[in-house]
PDB file of C-alpha atoms in Angstrom:
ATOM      1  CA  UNK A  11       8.482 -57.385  46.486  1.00 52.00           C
ATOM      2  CA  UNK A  12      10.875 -59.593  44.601  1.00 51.00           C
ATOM      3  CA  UNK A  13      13.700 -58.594  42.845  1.00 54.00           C
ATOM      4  CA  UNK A  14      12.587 -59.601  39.453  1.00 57.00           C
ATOM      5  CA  UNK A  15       8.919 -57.994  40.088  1.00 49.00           C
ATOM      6  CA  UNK A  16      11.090 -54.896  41.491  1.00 51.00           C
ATOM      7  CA  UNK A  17      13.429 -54.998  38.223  1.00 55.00           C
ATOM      8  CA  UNK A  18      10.529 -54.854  35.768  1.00 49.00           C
ATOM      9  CA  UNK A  19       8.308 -52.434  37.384  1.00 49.00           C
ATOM     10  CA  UNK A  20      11.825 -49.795  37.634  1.00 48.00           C
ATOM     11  CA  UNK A  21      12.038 -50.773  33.396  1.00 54.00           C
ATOM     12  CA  UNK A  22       8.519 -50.052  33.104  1.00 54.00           C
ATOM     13  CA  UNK A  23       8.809 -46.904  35.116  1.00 54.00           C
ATOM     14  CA  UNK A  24      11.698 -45.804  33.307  1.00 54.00           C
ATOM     15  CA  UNK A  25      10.026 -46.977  29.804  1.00 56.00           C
ATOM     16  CA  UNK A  26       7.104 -44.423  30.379  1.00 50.00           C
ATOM     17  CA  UNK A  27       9.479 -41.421  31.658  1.00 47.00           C
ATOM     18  CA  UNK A  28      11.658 -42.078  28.713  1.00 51.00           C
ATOM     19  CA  UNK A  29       8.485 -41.492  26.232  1.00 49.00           C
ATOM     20  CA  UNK A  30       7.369 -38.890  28.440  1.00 50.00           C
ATOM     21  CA  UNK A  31      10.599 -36.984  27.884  1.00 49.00           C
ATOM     22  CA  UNK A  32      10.780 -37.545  24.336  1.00 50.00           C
ATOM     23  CA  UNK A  33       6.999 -35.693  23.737  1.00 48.00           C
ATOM     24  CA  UNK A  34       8.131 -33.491  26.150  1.00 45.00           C
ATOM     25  CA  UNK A  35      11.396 -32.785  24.508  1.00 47.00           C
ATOM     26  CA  UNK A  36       9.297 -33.024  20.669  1.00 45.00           C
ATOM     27  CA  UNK A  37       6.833 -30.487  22.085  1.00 44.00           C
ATOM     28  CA  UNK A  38       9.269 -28.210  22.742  1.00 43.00           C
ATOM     29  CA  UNK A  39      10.973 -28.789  20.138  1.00 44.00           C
ATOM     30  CA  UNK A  40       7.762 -27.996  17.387  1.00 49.00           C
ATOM     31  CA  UNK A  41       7.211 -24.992  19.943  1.00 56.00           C
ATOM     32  CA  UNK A  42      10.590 -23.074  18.971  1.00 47.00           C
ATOM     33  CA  UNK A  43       9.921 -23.914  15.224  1.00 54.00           C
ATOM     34  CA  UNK A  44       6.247 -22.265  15.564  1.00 60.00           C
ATOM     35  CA  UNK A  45       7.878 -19.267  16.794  1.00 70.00           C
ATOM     36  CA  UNK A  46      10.490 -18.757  14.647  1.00 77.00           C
ATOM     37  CA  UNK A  47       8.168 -19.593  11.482  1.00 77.00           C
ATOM     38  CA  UNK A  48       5.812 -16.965  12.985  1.00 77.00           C
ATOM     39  CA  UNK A  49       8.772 -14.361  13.638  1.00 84.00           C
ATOM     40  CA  UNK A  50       9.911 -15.133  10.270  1.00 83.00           C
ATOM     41  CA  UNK A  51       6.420 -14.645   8.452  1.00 84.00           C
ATOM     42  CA  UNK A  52       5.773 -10.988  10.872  1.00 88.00           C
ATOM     43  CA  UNK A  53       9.071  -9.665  10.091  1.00 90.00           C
ATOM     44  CA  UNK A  54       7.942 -10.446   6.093  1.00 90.00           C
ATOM     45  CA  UNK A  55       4.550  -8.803   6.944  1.00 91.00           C
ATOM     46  CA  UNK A  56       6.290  -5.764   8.786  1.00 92.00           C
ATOM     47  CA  UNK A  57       9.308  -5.095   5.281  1.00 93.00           C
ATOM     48  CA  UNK A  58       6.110  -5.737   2.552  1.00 94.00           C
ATOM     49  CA  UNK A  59       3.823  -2.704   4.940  1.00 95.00           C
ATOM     50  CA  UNK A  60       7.546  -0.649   5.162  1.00 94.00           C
ATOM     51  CA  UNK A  61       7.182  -1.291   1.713  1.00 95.00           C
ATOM     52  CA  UNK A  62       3.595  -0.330   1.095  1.00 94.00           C
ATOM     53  CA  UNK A  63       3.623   2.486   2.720  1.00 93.00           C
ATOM     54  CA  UNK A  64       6.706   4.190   0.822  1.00 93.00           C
ATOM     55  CA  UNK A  65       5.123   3.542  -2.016  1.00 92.00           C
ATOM     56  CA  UNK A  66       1.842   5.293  -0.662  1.00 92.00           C
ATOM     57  CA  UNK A  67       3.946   8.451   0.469  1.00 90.00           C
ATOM     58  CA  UNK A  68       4.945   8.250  -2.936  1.00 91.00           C
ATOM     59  CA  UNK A  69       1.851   8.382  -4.250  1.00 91.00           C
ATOM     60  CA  UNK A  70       0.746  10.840  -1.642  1.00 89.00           C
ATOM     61  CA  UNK A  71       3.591  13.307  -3.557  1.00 91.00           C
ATOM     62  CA  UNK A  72       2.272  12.827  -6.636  1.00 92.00           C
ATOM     63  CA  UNK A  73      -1.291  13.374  -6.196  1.00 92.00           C
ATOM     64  CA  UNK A  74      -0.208  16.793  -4.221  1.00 91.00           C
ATOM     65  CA  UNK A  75       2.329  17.551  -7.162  1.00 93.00           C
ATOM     66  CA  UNK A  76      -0.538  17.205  -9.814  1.00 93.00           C
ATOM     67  CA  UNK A  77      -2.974  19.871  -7.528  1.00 92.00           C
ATOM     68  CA  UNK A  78      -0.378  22.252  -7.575  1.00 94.00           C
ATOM     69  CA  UNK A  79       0.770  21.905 -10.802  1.00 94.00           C
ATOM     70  CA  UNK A  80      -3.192  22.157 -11.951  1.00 94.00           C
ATOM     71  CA  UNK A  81      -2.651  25.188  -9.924  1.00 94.00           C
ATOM     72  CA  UNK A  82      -0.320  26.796 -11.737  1.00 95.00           C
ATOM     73  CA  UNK A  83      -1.717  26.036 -14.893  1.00 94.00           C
ATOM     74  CA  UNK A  84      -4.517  27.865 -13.879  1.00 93.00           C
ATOM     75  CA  UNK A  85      -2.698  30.508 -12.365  1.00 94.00           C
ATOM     76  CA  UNK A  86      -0.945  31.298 -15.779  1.00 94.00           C
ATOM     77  CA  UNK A  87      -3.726  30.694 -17.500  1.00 92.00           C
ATOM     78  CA  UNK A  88      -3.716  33.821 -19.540  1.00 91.00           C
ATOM     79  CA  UNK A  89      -0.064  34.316 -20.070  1.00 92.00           C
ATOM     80  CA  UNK A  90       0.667  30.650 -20.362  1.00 92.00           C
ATOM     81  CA  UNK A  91       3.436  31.232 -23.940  1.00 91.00           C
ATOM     82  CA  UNK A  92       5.263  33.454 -22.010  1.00 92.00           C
ATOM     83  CA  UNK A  93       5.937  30.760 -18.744  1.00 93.00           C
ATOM     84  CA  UNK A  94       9.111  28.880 -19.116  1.00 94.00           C
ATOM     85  CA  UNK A  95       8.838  26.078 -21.158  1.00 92.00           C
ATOM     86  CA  UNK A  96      10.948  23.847 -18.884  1.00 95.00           C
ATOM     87  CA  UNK A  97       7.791  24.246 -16.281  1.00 94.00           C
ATOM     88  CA  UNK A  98       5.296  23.958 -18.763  1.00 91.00           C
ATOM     89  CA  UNK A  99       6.974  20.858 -19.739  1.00 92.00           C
ATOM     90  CA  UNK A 100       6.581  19.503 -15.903  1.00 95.00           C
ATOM     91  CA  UNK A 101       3.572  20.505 -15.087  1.00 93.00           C
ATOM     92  CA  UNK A 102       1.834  19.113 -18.278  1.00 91.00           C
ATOM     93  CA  UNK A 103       3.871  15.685 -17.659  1.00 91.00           C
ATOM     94  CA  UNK A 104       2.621  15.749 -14.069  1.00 93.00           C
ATOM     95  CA  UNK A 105      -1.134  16.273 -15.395  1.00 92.00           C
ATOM     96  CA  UNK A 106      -0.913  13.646 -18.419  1.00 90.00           C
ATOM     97  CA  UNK A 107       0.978  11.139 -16.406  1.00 90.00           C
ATOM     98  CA  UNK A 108       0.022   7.107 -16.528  1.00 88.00           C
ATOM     99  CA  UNK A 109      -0.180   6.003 -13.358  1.00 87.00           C
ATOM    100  CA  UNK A 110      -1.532   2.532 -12.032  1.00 89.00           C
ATOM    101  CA  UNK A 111      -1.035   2.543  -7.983  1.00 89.00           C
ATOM    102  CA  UNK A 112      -0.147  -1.120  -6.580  1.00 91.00           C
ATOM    103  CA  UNK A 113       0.510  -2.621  -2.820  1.00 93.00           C
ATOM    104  CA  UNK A 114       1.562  -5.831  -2.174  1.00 92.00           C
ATOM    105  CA  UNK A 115       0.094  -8.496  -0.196  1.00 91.00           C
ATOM    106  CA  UNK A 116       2.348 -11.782  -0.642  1.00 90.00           C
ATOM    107  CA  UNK A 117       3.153 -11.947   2.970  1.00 88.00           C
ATOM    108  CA  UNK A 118      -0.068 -11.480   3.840  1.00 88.00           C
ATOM    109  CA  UNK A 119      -1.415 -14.418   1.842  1.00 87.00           C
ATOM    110  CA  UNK A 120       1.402 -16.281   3.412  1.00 83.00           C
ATOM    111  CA  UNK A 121      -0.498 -15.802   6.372  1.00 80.00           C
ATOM    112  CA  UNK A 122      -3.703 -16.472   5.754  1.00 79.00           C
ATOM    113  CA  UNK A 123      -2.914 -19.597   3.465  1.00 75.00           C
ATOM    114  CA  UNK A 124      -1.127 -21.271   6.230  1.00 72.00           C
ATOM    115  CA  UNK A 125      -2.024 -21.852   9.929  1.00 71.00           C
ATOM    116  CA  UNK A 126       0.306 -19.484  11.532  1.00 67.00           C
ATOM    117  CA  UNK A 127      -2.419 -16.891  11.792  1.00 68.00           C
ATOM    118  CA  UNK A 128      -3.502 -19.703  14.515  1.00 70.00           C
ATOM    119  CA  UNK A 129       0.136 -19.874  15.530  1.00 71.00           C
ATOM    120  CA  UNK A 130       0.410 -16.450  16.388  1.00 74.00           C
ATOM    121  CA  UNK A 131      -2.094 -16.577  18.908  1.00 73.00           C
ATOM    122  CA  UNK A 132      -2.732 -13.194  19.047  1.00 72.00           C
ATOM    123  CA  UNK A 133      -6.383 -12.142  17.402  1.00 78.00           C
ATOM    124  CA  UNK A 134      -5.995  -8.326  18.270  1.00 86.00           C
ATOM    125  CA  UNK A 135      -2.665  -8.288  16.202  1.00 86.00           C
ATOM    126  CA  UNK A 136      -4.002 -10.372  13.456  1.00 86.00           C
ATOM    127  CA  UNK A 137      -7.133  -7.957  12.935  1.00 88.00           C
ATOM    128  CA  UNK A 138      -4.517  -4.730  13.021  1.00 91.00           C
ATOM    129  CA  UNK A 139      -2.567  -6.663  10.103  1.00 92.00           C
ATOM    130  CA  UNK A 140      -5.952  -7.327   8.172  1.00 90.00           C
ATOM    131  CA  UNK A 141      -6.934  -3.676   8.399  1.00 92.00           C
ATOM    132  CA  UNK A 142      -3.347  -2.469   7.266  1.00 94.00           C
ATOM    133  CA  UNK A 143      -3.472  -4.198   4.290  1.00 93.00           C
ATOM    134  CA  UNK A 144      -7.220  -2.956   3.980  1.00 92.00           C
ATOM    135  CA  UNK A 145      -6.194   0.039   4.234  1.00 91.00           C
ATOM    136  CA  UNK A 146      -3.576   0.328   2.007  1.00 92.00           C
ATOM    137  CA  UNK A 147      -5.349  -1.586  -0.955  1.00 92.00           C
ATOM    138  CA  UNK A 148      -8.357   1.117  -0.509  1.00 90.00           C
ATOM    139  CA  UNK A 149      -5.411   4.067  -0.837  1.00 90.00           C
ATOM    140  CA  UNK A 150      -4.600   2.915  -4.032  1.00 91.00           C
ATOM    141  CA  UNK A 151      -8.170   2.047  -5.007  1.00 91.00           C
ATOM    142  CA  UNK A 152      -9.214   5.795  -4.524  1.00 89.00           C
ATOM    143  CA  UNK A 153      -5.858   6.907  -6.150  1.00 90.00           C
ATOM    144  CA  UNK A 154      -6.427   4.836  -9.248  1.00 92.00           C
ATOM    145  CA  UNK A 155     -10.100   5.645  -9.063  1.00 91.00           C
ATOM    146  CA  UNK A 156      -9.193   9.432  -9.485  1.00 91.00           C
ATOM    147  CA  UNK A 157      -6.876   9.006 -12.256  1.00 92.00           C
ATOM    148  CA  UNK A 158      -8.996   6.493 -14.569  1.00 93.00           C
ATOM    149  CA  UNK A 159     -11.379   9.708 -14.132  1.00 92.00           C
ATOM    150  CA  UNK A 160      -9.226  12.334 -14.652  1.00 91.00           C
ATOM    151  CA  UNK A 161      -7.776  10.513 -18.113  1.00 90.00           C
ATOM    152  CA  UNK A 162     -11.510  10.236 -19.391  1.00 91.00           C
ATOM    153  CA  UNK A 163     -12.632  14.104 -18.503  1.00 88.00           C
ATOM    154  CA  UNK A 164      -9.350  15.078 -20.396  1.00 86.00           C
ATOM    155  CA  UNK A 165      -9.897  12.666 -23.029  1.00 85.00           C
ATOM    156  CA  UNK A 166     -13.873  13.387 -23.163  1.00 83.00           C
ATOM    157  CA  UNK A 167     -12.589  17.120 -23.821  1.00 82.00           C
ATOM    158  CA  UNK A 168     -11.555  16.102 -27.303  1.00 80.00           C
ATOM    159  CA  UNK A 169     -13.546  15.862 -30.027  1.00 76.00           C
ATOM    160  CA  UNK A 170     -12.924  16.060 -33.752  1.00 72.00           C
ATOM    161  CA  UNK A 171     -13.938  19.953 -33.716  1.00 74.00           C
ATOM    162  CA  UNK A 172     -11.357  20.826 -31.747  1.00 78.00           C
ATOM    163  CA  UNK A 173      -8.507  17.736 -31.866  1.00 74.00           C
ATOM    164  CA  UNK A 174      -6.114  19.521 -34.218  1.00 79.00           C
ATOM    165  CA  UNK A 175      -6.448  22.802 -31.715  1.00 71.00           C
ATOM    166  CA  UNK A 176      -5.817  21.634 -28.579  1.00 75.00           C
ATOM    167  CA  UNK A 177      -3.046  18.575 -29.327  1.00 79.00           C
ATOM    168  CA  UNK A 178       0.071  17.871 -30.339  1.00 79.00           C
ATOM    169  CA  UNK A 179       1.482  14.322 -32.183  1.00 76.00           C
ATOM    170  CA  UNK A 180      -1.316  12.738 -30.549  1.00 76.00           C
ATOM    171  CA  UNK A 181      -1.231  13.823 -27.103  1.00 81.00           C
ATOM    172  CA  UNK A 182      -2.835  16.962 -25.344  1.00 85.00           C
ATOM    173  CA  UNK A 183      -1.185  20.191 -25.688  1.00 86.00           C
ATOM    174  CA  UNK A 184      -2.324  21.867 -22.052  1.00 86.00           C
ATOM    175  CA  UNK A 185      -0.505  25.551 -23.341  1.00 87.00           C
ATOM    176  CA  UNK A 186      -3.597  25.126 -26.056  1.00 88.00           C
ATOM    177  CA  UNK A 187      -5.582  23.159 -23.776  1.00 88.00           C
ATOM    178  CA  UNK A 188      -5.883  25.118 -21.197  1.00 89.00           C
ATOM    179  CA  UNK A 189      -6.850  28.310 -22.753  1.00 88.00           C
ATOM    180  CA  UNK A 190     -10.022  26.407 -23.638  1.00 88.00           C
ATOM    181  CA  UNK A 191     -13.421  26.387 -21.730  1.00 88.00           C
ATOM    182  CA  UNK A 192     -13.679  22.911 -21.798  1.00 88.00           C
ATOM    183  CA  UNK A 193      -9.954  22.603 -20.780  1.00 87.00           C
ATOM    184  CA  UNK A 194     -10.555  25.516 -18.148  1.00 90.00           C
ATOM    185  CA  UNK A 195     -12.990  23.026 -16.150  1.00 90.00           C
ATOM    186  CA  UNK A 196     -11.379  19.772 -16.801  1.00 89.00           C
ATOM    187  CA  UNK A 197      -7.959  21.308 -14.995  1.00 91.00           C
ATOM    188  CA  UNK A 198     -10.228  23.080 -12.182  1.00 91.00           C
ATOM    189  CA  UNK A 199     -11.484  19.375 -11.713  1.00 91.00           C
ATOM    190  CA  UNK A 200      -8.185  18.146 -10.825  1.00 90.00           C
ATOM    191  CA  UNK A 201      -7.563  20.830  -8.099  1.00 89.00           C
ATOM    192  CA  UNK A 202     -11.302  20.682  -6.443  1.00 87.00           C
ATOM    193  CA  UNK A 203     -10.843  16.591  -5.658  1.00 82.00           C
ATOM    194  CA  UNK A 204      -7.998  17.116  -3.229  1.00 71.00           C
ATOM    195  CA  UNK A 205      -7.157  13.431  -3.248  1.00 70.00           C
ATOM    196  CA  UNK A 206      -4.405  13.313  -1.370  1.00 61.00           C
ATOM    197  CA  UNK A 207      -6.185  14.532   1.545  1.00 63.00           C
ATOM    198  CA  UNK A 208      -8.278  11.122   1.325  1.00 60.00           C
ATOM    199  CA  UNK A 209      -5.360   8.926   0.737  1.00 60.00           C
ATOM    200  CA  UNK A 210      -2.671  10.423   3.450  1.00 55.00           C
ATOM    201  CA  UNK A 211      -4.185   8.246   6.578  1.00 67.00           C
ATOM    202  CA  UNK A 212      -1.579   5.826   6.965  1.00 82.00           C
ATOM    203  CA  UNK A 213      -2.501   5.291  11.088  1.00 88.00           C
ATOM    204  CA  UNK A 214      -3.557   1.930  10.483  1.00 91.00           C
ATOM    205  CA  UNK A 215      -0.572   0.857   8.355  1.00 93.00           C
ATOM    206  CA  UNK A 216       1.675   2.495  11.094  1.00 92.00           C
ATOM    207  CA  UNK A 217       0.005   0.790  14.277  1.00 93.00           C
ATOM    208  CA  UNK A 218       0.428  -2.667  12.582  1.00 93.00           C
ATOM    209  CA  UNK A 219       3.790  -1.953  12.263  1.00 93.00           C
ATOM    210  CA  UNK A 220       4.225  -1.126  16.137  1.00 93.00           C
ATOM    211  CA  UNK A 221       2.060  -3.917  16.870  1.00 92.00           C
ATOM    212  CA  UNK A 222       4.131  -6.130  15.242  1.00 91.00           C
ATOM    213  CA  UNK A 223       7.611  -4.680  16.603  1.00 92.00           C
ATOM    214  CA  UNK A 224       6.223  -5.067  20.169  1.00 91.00           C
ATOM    215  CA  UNK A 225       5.209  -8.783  19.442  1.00 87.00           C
ATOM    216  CA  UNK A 226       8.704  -9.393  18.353  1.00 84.00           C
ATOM    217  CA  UNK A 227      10.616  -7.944  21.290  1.00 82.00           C
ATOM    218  CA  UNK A 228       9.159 -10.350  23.294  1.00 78.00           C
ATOM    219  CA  UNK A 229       9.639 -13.557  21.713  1.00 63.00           C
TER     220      UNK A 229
END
């Protein structure tokens, strides 16, 4: 072989390993970005579900905090001008409360409007995210559900027979209320639907969470 046939055959050769190592190095180089975009997006799916689920404990309290104060309503149903009025106070302002349960699901739609569901490579994670999220939206659709109905059995309980008797500057007055028949059933409504109960499994929200937390540790 001659030296100039020798020469440009070692420039070729070292033509193609210098490309080769610049995809190589560009492949590994888009690889670590992937992973840190994905890291990045899981730890903002992992803080919104933190997130979500405080606010579902929250809820949780409430909807147990209006049973029992429906309870005790009830309970002092015949001697209810003689109760303290600081409780009667609480109790009615747990029972006439406005309350419009929300989740969020930004991170989530971070997600799924981008490809890094693809990048996480993981479809058994990806499903436990879905169903979180699922699962959290349907708390507060059942949550919401039950207060839209409570508000309109209350409100259907008033009529112009009896509006003057049984409110107050426009609102309900449950001391008056509840000493009704009408008001009777609409409070015994509230403590037979046990809501809570149907809203307090948070197992999918909480094996996301692990899911996601043992994904992390190893990356």
């Amino acid at each position: 072989m001659s030296p100039s046939v020798k020469s440009v055959l070692l420039d070729s050769i070292s033509i193609v390993l210098g490309v080769f190592i610049t995809f190589a190095i560009q492949g590994w180089i888009d690889k670590a970005h992937d992973r840190k975009e994905v890291k990045s997006a899981l730890w903002l799916v992992r803080t919104e579900l933190m997130n979500n689920l405080q606010d579902i404990n929250t809820l949780n309290d409430y909807l147990n905090q209006e049973r029992a104060s429906a309870q005790y309503l009830i309970r002092h149903r015949q001697d209810i001008d003689s109760c303290p009025a600081d409780s009667i106070k609480y109790h009615s302002g747990i029972i006439l409360a406005e309350v419009n349960a929300t989740v969020s699901n930004d991170a989530l739609e971070l997600l799924q409007s981008s490809s890094l569901f693809q990048k996480l490579g993981n479809s058994l994670l990806s499903m436990k995210i879905i169903r979180a999220y699922d699962s959290c939206q349907l708390t507060v659709d059942i949550a919401n559900r039950h207060i839209s109905e409570r508000n309109a059995k209350l409100e259907n309980s008033i009529n112009e027979d009896n509006v003057k008797a049984v409110t107050y500057d426009g609102a309900i007055d449950l001391p008056k209320f509840i000493k009704t028949d009408y008001g009777f059933y609409s409070v015994m409504w509230i403590i037979n639907q046990v809501v809570a109960d149907q809203t307090a499994d948070i197992a999918d929200i909480q094996e996301a969470m692990t899911a996601i937390d043992n994904y992390l540790s190893r990356q």
